[in-house]
Short mmCIF file of C-alpha atoms and ligand atoms in Angstrom, two decimals:
data_model
loop_
_atom_site.label_atom_id
_atom_site.label_comp_id
_atom_site.label_asym_id
_atom_site.label_seq_id
_atom_site.Cartn_x
_atom_site.Cartn_y
_atom_site.Cartn_z
CA MET N 990 -0.08 0.00 0.11
CA ASN N 991 1.30 3.10 -1.15
CA GLY N 992 1.51 5.78 2.15
CA GLU N 993 -0.56 6.32 5.26
CA PRO N 994 -4.61 4.44 4.72
CA PRO N 995 -7.42 6.54 5.63
CA ASP N 996 -8.53 7.20 9.41
CA ASP N 997 -10.29 4.43 10.02
CA ARG N 998 -13.30 6.51 12.53
CA PRO N 999 -15.70 6.76 9.67
CA LEU N 1000 -15.47 2.21 9.81
CA TRP N 1001 -15.45 1.73 13.49
CA ASP N 1002 -19.12 4.37 13.90
CA ALA N 1003 -20.82 2.39 11.53
CA LEU N 1004 -19.44 -1.33 12.92
CA LEU N 1005 -19.45 -0.44 16.83
CA ALA N 1006 -23.53 1.08 15.93
CA ILE N 1007 -25.14 -2.41 16.98
CA PHE N 1008 -24.15 -2.00 20.16
CA ALA N 1009 -25.24 2.40 20.22
CA CYS N 1010 -29.35 0.83 19.57
CA PRO N 1011 -29.94 -1.66 21.84
CA ALA N 1012 -27.87 0.80 24.50
CA ILE N 1013 -30.91 2.76 24.80
CA LEU N 1014 -33.54 0.06 24.26
CA VAL N 1015 -32.15 -1.16 27.51
CA ALA N 1016 -31.94 1.60 29.10
CA ARG N 1017 -34.86 2.39 29.46
CA ASP N 1018 -35.93 -0.80 30.12
CA VAL N 1019 -33.90 -1.31 33.85
CA GLY N 1020 -35.00 2.44 34.47
CA LEU N 1021 -32.25 4.82 32.93
CA TYR N 1022 -33.52 7.58 32.20
CA THR N 1023 -36.59 7.68 35.50
CA ALA N 1024 -33.62 7.72 38.17
CA LEU N 1025 -31.90 9.97 36.66
CA ARG N 1026 -35.97 12.76 36.33
CA ASP N 1027 -35.19 14.33 39.31
CA GLY N 1028 -31.94 15.64 38.70
CA PRO N 1029 -27.41 14.10 38.71
CA ARG N 1030 -27.09 10.99 40.25
CA THR N 1031 -23.43 9.87 40.85
CA ILE N 1032 -21.89 6.04 39.49
CA ASP N 1033 -22.73 4.45 42.45
CA GLU N 1034 -26.34 5.30 43.68
CA LEU N 1035 -27.25 4.77 39.91
CA SER N 1036 -25.31 1.46 40.55
CA SER N 1037 -27.05 0.14 43.77
CA ALA N 1038 -30.77 2.31 42.51
CA LEU N 1039 -30.35 0.30 39.39
CA GLU N 1040 -28.80 -3.72 40.73
CA ILE N 1041 -25.87 -3.15 37.92
CA ALA N 1042 -22.35 -3.39 38.35
CA PRO N 1043 -20.67 -0.96 38.87
CA ARG N 1044 -18.55 -2.11 35.08
CA PRO N 1045 -21.58 -2.52 32.99
CA MET N 1046 -23.20 0.70 34.67
CA ARG N 1047 -19.62 2.69 32.92
CA SER N 1048 -20.08 1.03 29.84
CA LEU N 1049 -24.16 1.81 29.49
CA LEU N 1050 -23.67 5.69 30.79
CA ALA N 1051 -20.49 5.87 27.94
CA VAL N 1052 -22.89 4.89 25.16
CA GLN N 1053 -25.26 7.50 27.02
CA LEU N 1054 -23.05 10.27 26.76
CA ALA N 1055 -21.76 9.91 23.79
CA VAL N 1056 -25.22 10.29 21.94
CA ARG N 1057 -25.53 13.55 24.30
CA LEU N 1058 -28.96 11.82 26.65
CA ILE N 1059 -26.43 12.37 30.11
CA GLU N 1060 -24.19 14.83 30.49
CA PRO N 1061 -21.51 15.20 33.38
CA ALA N 1062 -23.01 17.03 36.68
CA GLY N 1063 -21.07 17.70 39.77
CA ASP N 1064 -20.36 13.82 40.88
CA GLY N 1065 -22.32 12.63 38.95
CA PHE N 1066 -24.34 12.78 36.09
CA ALA N 1067 -27.79 14.18 34.86
CA LEU N 1068 -30.74 13.88 31.54
CA THR N 1069 -30.09 16.44 28.43
CA ALA N 1070 -32.69 18.39 27.10
CA LEU N 1071 -33.18 15.69 23.86
CA ALA N 1072 -32.84 12.77 26.78
CA ARG N 1073 -36.67 14.98 28.58
CA ALA N 1074 -37.70 15.46 25.11
CA TYR N 1075 -37.71 12.32 23.77
CA LEU N 1076 -36.98 9.33 26.65
CA LEU N 1077 -39.13 10.00 29.95
CA PRO N 1078 -42.71 9.03 29.68
CA ASP N 1079 -44.55 12.21 30.03
CA SER N 1080 -42.76 14.34 28.24
CA PRO N 1081 -45.65 14.76 25.02
CA SER N 1082 -42.86 14.08 22.55
CA TYR N 1083 -42.37 10.08 23.81
CA PHE N 1084 -40.18 8.11 21.44
CA GLY N 1085 -42.21 4.69 24.01
CA GLY N 1086 -43.70 3.78 20.25
CA PHE N 1087 -41.31 4.16 18.68
CA LEU N 1088 -38.98 1.98 21.00
CA ASP N 1089 -41.50 -0.03 21.19
CA LEU N 1090 -41.81 -0.91 17.72
CA VAL N 1091 -37.68 -0.93 17.26
CA GLN N 1092 -38.07 -3.38 20.19
CA MET N 1093 -40.11 -6.12 18.72
CA GLY N 1094 -38.77 -5.82 15.17
CA ALA N 1095 -35.03 -6.45 17.03
CA PRO N 1096 -35.47 -10.19 15.72
CA MET N 1097 -36.08 -9.61 12.47
CA TYR N 1098 -33.35 -7.29 12.36
CA THR N 1099 -30.47 -9.20 12.45
CA TYR N 1100 -27.59 -10.06 9.99
CA ASP N 1101 -29.70 -12.70 9.04
CA GLY N 1102 -32.63 -11.12 8.63
CA LEU N 1103 -31.37 -8.53 6.53
CA LYS N 1104 -29.02 -10.02 4.29
CA ARG N 1105 -32.46 -12.69 3.86
CA VAL N 1106 -34.66 -8.76 2.99
CA VAL N 1107 -30.91 -7.86 0.40
CA ARG N 1108 -31.68 -11.33 -1.06
CA ALA N 1109 -34.73 -11.51 -1.36
CA ASP N 1110 -36.51 -8.57 -2.63
CA ALA N 1111 -39.30 -9.33 -1.04
CA PRO N 1112 -40.86 -8.24 2.44
CA THR N 1113 -40.31 -10.77 5.11
CA MET N 1114 -43.41 -9.63 7.10
CA GLY N 1115 -46.42 -9.93 4.50
CA ASP N 1116 -48.03 -7.05 2.85
CA VAL N 1117 -48.10 -5.20 6.67
CA PHE N 1118 -50.92 -3.24 4.84
CA ASP N 1119 -53.29 -5.30 3.69
CA PRO N 1120 -56.90 -4.79 5.65
CA GLY N 1121 -57.48 -9.02 4.78
CA ALA N 1122 -54.79 -9.37 7.08
CA GLN N 1123 -53.87 -7.39 8.42
CA ASP N 1124 -53.48 -8.80 12.93
CA PRO N 1125 -55.17 -5.34 14.99
CA GLY N 1126 -52.60 -5.93 17.82
CA PHE N 1127 -49.30 -5.35 15.33
CA ALA N 1128 -51.34 -2.63 14.04
CA ARG N 1129 -51.65 -0.70 17.03
CA ALA N 1130 -48.24 -1.10 18.31
CA MET N 1131 -47.06 -0.21 14.16
CA THR N 1132 -49.20 3.20 14.48
CA GLY N 1133 -47.84 3.86 18.84
CA GLY N 1134 -44.42 3.71 17.06
CA MET N 1135 -45.47 5.84 13.93
CA HIS N 1136 -47.72 8.93 16.27
CA ALA N 1137 -44.62 8.66 18.86
CA MET N 1138 -41.90 10.04 16.13
CA SER N 1139 -45.16 11.54 14.48
CA ALA N 1140 -45.21 14.17 17.60
CA ALA N 1141 -42.83 16.57 17.81
CA PRO N 1142 -42.53 16.83 13.38
CA ALA N 1143 -46.37 17.21 13.04
CA ARG N 1144 -46.29 20.22 15.57
CA ALA N 1145 -43.87 21.41 13.89
CA TRP N 1146 -44.51 22.22 9.33
CA PRO N 1147 -47.87 23.16 9.69
CA ARG N 1148 -45.53 26.41 11.37
CA ALA N 1149 -43.22 25.89 8.40
CA CYS N 1150 -46.06 25.47 5.65
CA GLY N 1151 -46.50 29.04 5.05
CA TRP N 1152 -50.50 28.17 3.89
CA GLN N 1153 -53.64 27.38 5.42
CA PRO N 1154 -55.83 25.13 3.93
CA LYS N 1155 -59.71 24.95 5.01
CA VAL N 1156 -60.08 20.90 5.14
CA LEU N 1157 -57.15 19.01 5.07
CA LEU N 1158 -57.26 15.33 3.81
CA ASP N 1159 -54.24 13.43 5.88
CA ILE N 1160 -54.11 10.09 3.79
CA GLY N 1161 -52.29 7.10 5.69
CA GLY N 1162 -53.25 9.46 8.29
CA GLY N 1163 -51.82 7.07 11.00
CA SER N 1164 -53.15 7.86 14.73
CA GLY N 1165 -54.18 11.43 13.18
CA VAL N 1166 -51.38 13.14 15.04
CA HIS N 1167 -50.76 15.84 11.96
CA ALA N 1168 -54.48 16.34 11.35
CA ILE N 1169 -54.70 16.83 15.53
CA GLU N 1170 -51.55 19.44 15.18
CA ALA N 1171 -52.68 20.94 12.75
CA ALA N 1172 -55.80 20.95 13.98
CA GLN N 1173 -54.18 22.78 16.71
CA ARG N 1174 -52.37 25.63 15.28
CA TRP N 1175 -54.88 26.78 12.64
CA PRO N 1176 -58.46 27.18 15.23
CA GLU N 1177 -60.74 27.26 11.61
CA LEU N 1178 -59.74 23.80 10.14
CA GLU N 1179 -60.92 21.04 9.85
CA ALA N 1180 -59.28 17.66 8.45
CA ILE N 1181 -59.79 14.05 7.92
CA VAL N 1182 -58.10 11.06 8.41
CA LEU N 1183 -58.18 8.52 5.37
CA GLU N 1184 -57.44 5.12 6.98
CA LEU N 1185 -57.85 1.74 7.08
CA PRO N 1186 -59.89 -0.11 9.48
CA SER N 1187 -58.35 -1.37 12.07
CA VAL N 1188 -56.52 2.09 12.31
CA CYS N 1189 -59.03 4.14 11.99
CA GLU N 1190 -60.19 3.02 14.69
CA ILE N 1191 -57.28 4.10 16.62
CA ALA N 1192 -57.92 7.58 15.05
CA GLU N 1193 -60.61 7.69 16.43
CA GLU N 1194 -60.06 6.73 20.04
CA THR N 1195 -56.50 9.83 19.04
CA ILE N 1196 -58.82 12.18 18.43
CA ALA N 1197 -61.39 12.36 21.11
CA ARG N 1198 -58.15 12.14 23.35
CA HIS N 1199 -57.23 15.16 22.30
CA GLY N 1200 -61.44 17.19 22.33
CA LEU N 1201 -60.66 17.63 18.07
CA THR N 1202 -64.33 15.76 17.90
CA ALA N 1203 -65.58 19.11 16.26
CA ARG N 1204 -63.56 19.43 14.02
CA VAL N 1205 -61.52 16.14 12.81
CA ARG N 1206 -62.93 13.15 12.50
CA ALA N 1207 -61.65 9.85 10.77
CA VAL N 1208 -62.84 8.02 7.80
CA SER N 1209 -62.21 4.30 6.56
CA GLY N 1210 -61.56 3.59 3.51
CA SER N 1211 -58.51 2.77 0.54
CA MET N 1212 -56.58 5.45 -0.46
CA TRP N 1213 -55.78 3.57 -3.22
CA LYS N 1214 -59.30 2.68 -4.63
CA ASP N 1215 -62.22 5.31 -2.35
CA PRO N 1216 -63.27 8.15 -3.39
CA LEU N 1217 -61.29 10.73 -1.63
CA PRO N 1218 -63.48 13.17 1.03
CA ALA N 1219 -63.48 17.12 -0.76
CA ALA N 1220 -60.57 19.46 0.94
CA ASP N 1221 -58.75 21.80 -0.24
CA ALA N 1222 -55.28 20.27 0.95
CA HIS N 1223 -53.87 16.35 0.25
CA PHE N 1224 -51.44 15.69 2.93
CA TYR N 1225 -49.38 12.42 3.02
CA SER N 1226 -46.76 11.46 6.17
CA GLN N 1227 -44.25 8.74 5.52
CA VAL N 1228 -46.84 7.46 3.14
CA PHE N 1229 -44.53 7.34 0.00
CA HIS N 1230 -41.94 6.28 1.42
CA ASP N 1231 -43.77 2.58 1.99
CA TRP N 1232 -44.30 2.56 -1.32
CA PRO N 1233 -43.00 2.37 -4.35
CA LEU N 1234 -42.22 6.20 -7.10
CA ALA N 1235 -44.76 4.35 -9.64
CA GLN N 1236 -46.99 3.89 -7.40
CA CYS N 1237 -46.76 6.91 -5.79
CA ALA N 1238 -46.82 8.81 -8.86
CA LEU N 1239 -50.84 6.95 -8.67
CA LEU N 1240 -51.54 8.96 -5.73
CA ALA N 1241 -50.31 11.68 -6.37
CA ARG N 1242 -52.26 11.91 -9.37
CA ARG N 1243 -55.33 10.95 -7.71
CA SER N 1244 -54.76 14.26 -5.44
CA PHE N 1245 -54.31 16.12 -8.22
CA GLU N 1246 -57.86 15.27 -9.62
CA SER N 1247 -60.06 14.97 -6.82
CA LEU N 1248 -58.75 18.71 -5.68
CA PRO N 1249 -59.94 21.16 -6.77
CA PRO N 1250 -57.96 24.26 -8.27
CA GLY N 1251 -55.49 26.30 -5.89
CA GLY N 1252 -55.04 23.18 -3.60
CA ARG N 1253 -52.52 22.12 -1.86
CA ILE N 1254 -50.86 18.79 -1.89
CA ILE N 1255 -47.41 17.88 1.50
CA VAL N 1256 -45.97 15.10 1.43
CA HIS N 1257 -44.39 14.79 4.59
CA GLU N 1258 -40.09 12.69 5.23
CA MET N 1259 -36.86 12.04 6.12
CA LEU N 1260 -35.39 13.18 2.20
CA TYR N 1261 -31.89 11.52 2.02
CA GLU N 1262 -29.91 15.28 1.86
CA ASP N 1263 -29.10 15.46 -0.99
CA ASP N 1264 -29.71 14.19 -4.99
CA ALA N 1265 -26.88 11.48 -4.64
CA LYS N 1266 -28.29 10.13 -1.43
CA SER N 1267 -24.93 9.81 0.53
CA GLY N 1268 -26.50 10.07 3.73
CA PRO N 1269 -27.43 9.86 6.71
CA LEU N 1270 -26.97 7.78 8.44
CA ALA N 1271 -29.75 7.18 9.33
CA ILE N 1272 -31.78 7.67 6.71
CA ALA N 1273 -30.41 5.14 5.11
CA GLY N 1274 -30.95 2.56 7.86
CA LEU N 1275 -34.89 3.94 7.82
CA SER N 1276 -35.12 2.26 4.39
CA LEU N 1277 -32.91 -0.90 4.90
CA SER N 1278 -35.71 -1.78 7.44
CA LEU N 1279 -38.94 -0.89 4.84
CA LEU N 1280 -37.64 -3.55 3.02
CA PHE N 1281 -38.43 -5.78 6.20
CA GLY N 1282 -42.92 -5.04 5.56
CA THR N 1283 -42.94 -2.75 3.39
CA GLN N 1284 -42.59 -1.90 -1.24
CA GLY N 1285 -41.08 2.13 -1.09
CA GLU N 1286 -37.85 3.75 0.94
CA GLN N 1287 -37.04 6.38 1.39
CA TYR N 1288 -36.19 9.59 -1.16
CA SER N 1289 -34.85 12.95 -2.18
CA SER N 1290 -36.13 15.80 -3.15
CA ALA N 1291 -35.56 15.53 -6.80
CA GLU N 1292 -37.82 12.26 -6.56
CA ILE N 1293 -40.58 13.47 -4.17
CA GLN N 1294 -41.00 16.83 -6.61
CA ALA N 1295 -40.37 14.37 -9.93
CA VAL N 1296 -43.75 12.47 -9.53
CA LEU N 1297 -45.44 15.57 -7.53
CA ALA N 1298 -44.85 17.80 -11.17
CA GLY N 1299 -45.39 14.71 -13.64
CA ALA N 1300 -48.73 14.03 -11.40
CA GLY N 1301 -48.84 18.53 -13.06
CA PHE N 1302 -48.78 20.54 -9.61
CA VAL N 1303 -46.62 23.23 -9.88
CA ASP N 1304 -44.82 26.11 -7.64
CA LEU N 1305 -42.78 22.60 -6.23
CA THR N 1306 -41.32 24.04 -3.17
CA THR N 1307 -39.23 21.72 -0.78
CA THR N 1308 -38.89 22.72 3.33
CA ARG N 1309 -37.01 21.52 6.42
CA THR N 1310 -38.78 21.33 8.50
CA PHE N 1311 -37.80 19.73 12.11
CA GLY N 1312 -34.59 17.62 12.25
CA TYR N 1313 -34.53 15.07 9.92
CA TRP N 1314 -38.11 15.87 8.00
CA SER N 1315 -39.31 18.01 5.05
CA ILE N 1316 -42.12 19.00 3.27
CA VAL N 1317 -42.41 18.46 -0.18
CA THR N 1318 -44.98 20.94 -1.56
CA GLY N 1319 -47.34 21.68 -4.82
CA ARG N 1320 -50.38 23.69 -6.02
CA ARG N 1321 -53.31 22.04 -8.63
CA PRO N 1322 -52.95 25.30 -10.94
CA GLY N 1323 -55.73 27.43 -11.28
C1 LIG F 1691 -46.20 4.99 8.22
S1 LIG F 1691 -47.27 4.19 8.40
C2 LIG F 1691 -47.80 6.76 8.55
C3 LIG F 1691 -48.74 6.80 9.45
C4 LIG F 1691 -49.08 9.05 10.17
N1 LIG F 1691 -49.04 9.61 8.91
C5 LIG F 1691 -47.59 9.40 10.72
O1 LIG F 1691 -46.53 10.19 9.18
O2 LIG F 1691 -47.57 9.30 11.66
C6 LIG F 1691 -48.46 4.33 6.60
C7 LIG F 1691 -50.10 4.52 6.98
O3 LIG F 1691 -50.47 4.32 5.87
C8 LIG F 1691 -51.74 3.78 6.06
N2 LIG F 1691 -51.85 2.37 5.13
C9 LIG F 1691 -51.08 1.88 3.89
N3 LIG F 1691 -52.14 1.80 3.24
C10 LIG F 1691 -53.07 1.83 2.94
C11 LIG F 1691 -54.31 2.34 2.41
N4 LIG F 1691 -54.69 1.09 1.20
N5 LIG F 1691 -55.43 3.45 2.45
C12 LIG F 1691 -55.66 4.40 3.74
N6 LIG F 1691 -54.21 4.48 4.35
C13 LIG F 1691 -53.21 2.76 4.24
C14 LIG F 1691 -51.85 2.55 6.89
O4 LIG F 1691 -52.80 1.87 7.63
C15 LIG F 1691 -50.14 3.13 7.85
O5 LIG F 1691 -51.11 3.94 9.35
#
């Protein structure tokens, strides 16, 4: 080899990241985050409260420090704002359902499991969106996971949208988290969540829990074949990423035909940071996870814009809204 080999740290970071995810799940399970809720504690205090020997305690804490979930405080450690927002159960943006979903998938997300889906290009979980085959328990876990990961970005996109709809149709809206946050931001808004029957029931419960049944309702149906309720904005969050681009084009065309002139389409996704799809790693990982249960993948801004342009939408914009999240919007001319 000529000269020095390149810095090998990116490989170390990727190869040993295999321990980061379980270290967060285990920390939650043993009660580390809640043990730090009321203030800093030392390693010895944490060891005895959580019944974990000092050596594993130090290694578990080192990952939390590296991910900036805890920080040094006096002789011990304190939760950061990041951990308080996403890892304490009473926070409105708690990741709980999302962590449950990751934990549920752990037996599948192995070396063998990934090799199988990469080779087969067919989801090992079957068609998770087949209403006839959908297990209600799985639908509840999946919807809880989506709700948890959507809680924070759902508050951000209406602020970034720059336009206020009268009636928002949240297509494949899951728990209704986006419709609910939009209705809270815009007091005049009427919102409709279109969902498969088993998820529709969960959306109704969530809407009622937020006291919004007067303005937000859930409608059971299929976005592929049922007539779409009248609305001046169609919102799709993490729906395009479940399908190949040709199917996304079908959805965009259905939306174009159903929206009035001047109506908008809003596609909410975690987009790759550039059109070459060169990161970030979290979005590349999310794309791999979709191999297990969907026909989709993560897309770039250019890909979503091309789908919307192909359906006839104009004034296409992509706006970063929160963290890795963006909206791609278009207007039906007229
Ligand atoms: C990845 S989840 C996104 C949920 C929600 N939009 C969010 O961002 O939190 C995709 C949703 O699409 C729904 N879905 C799948 N096929 C559908 C169909 N044919 N008609 C309506 N909704 C569908 C699923 O039930 C699921 O809730």
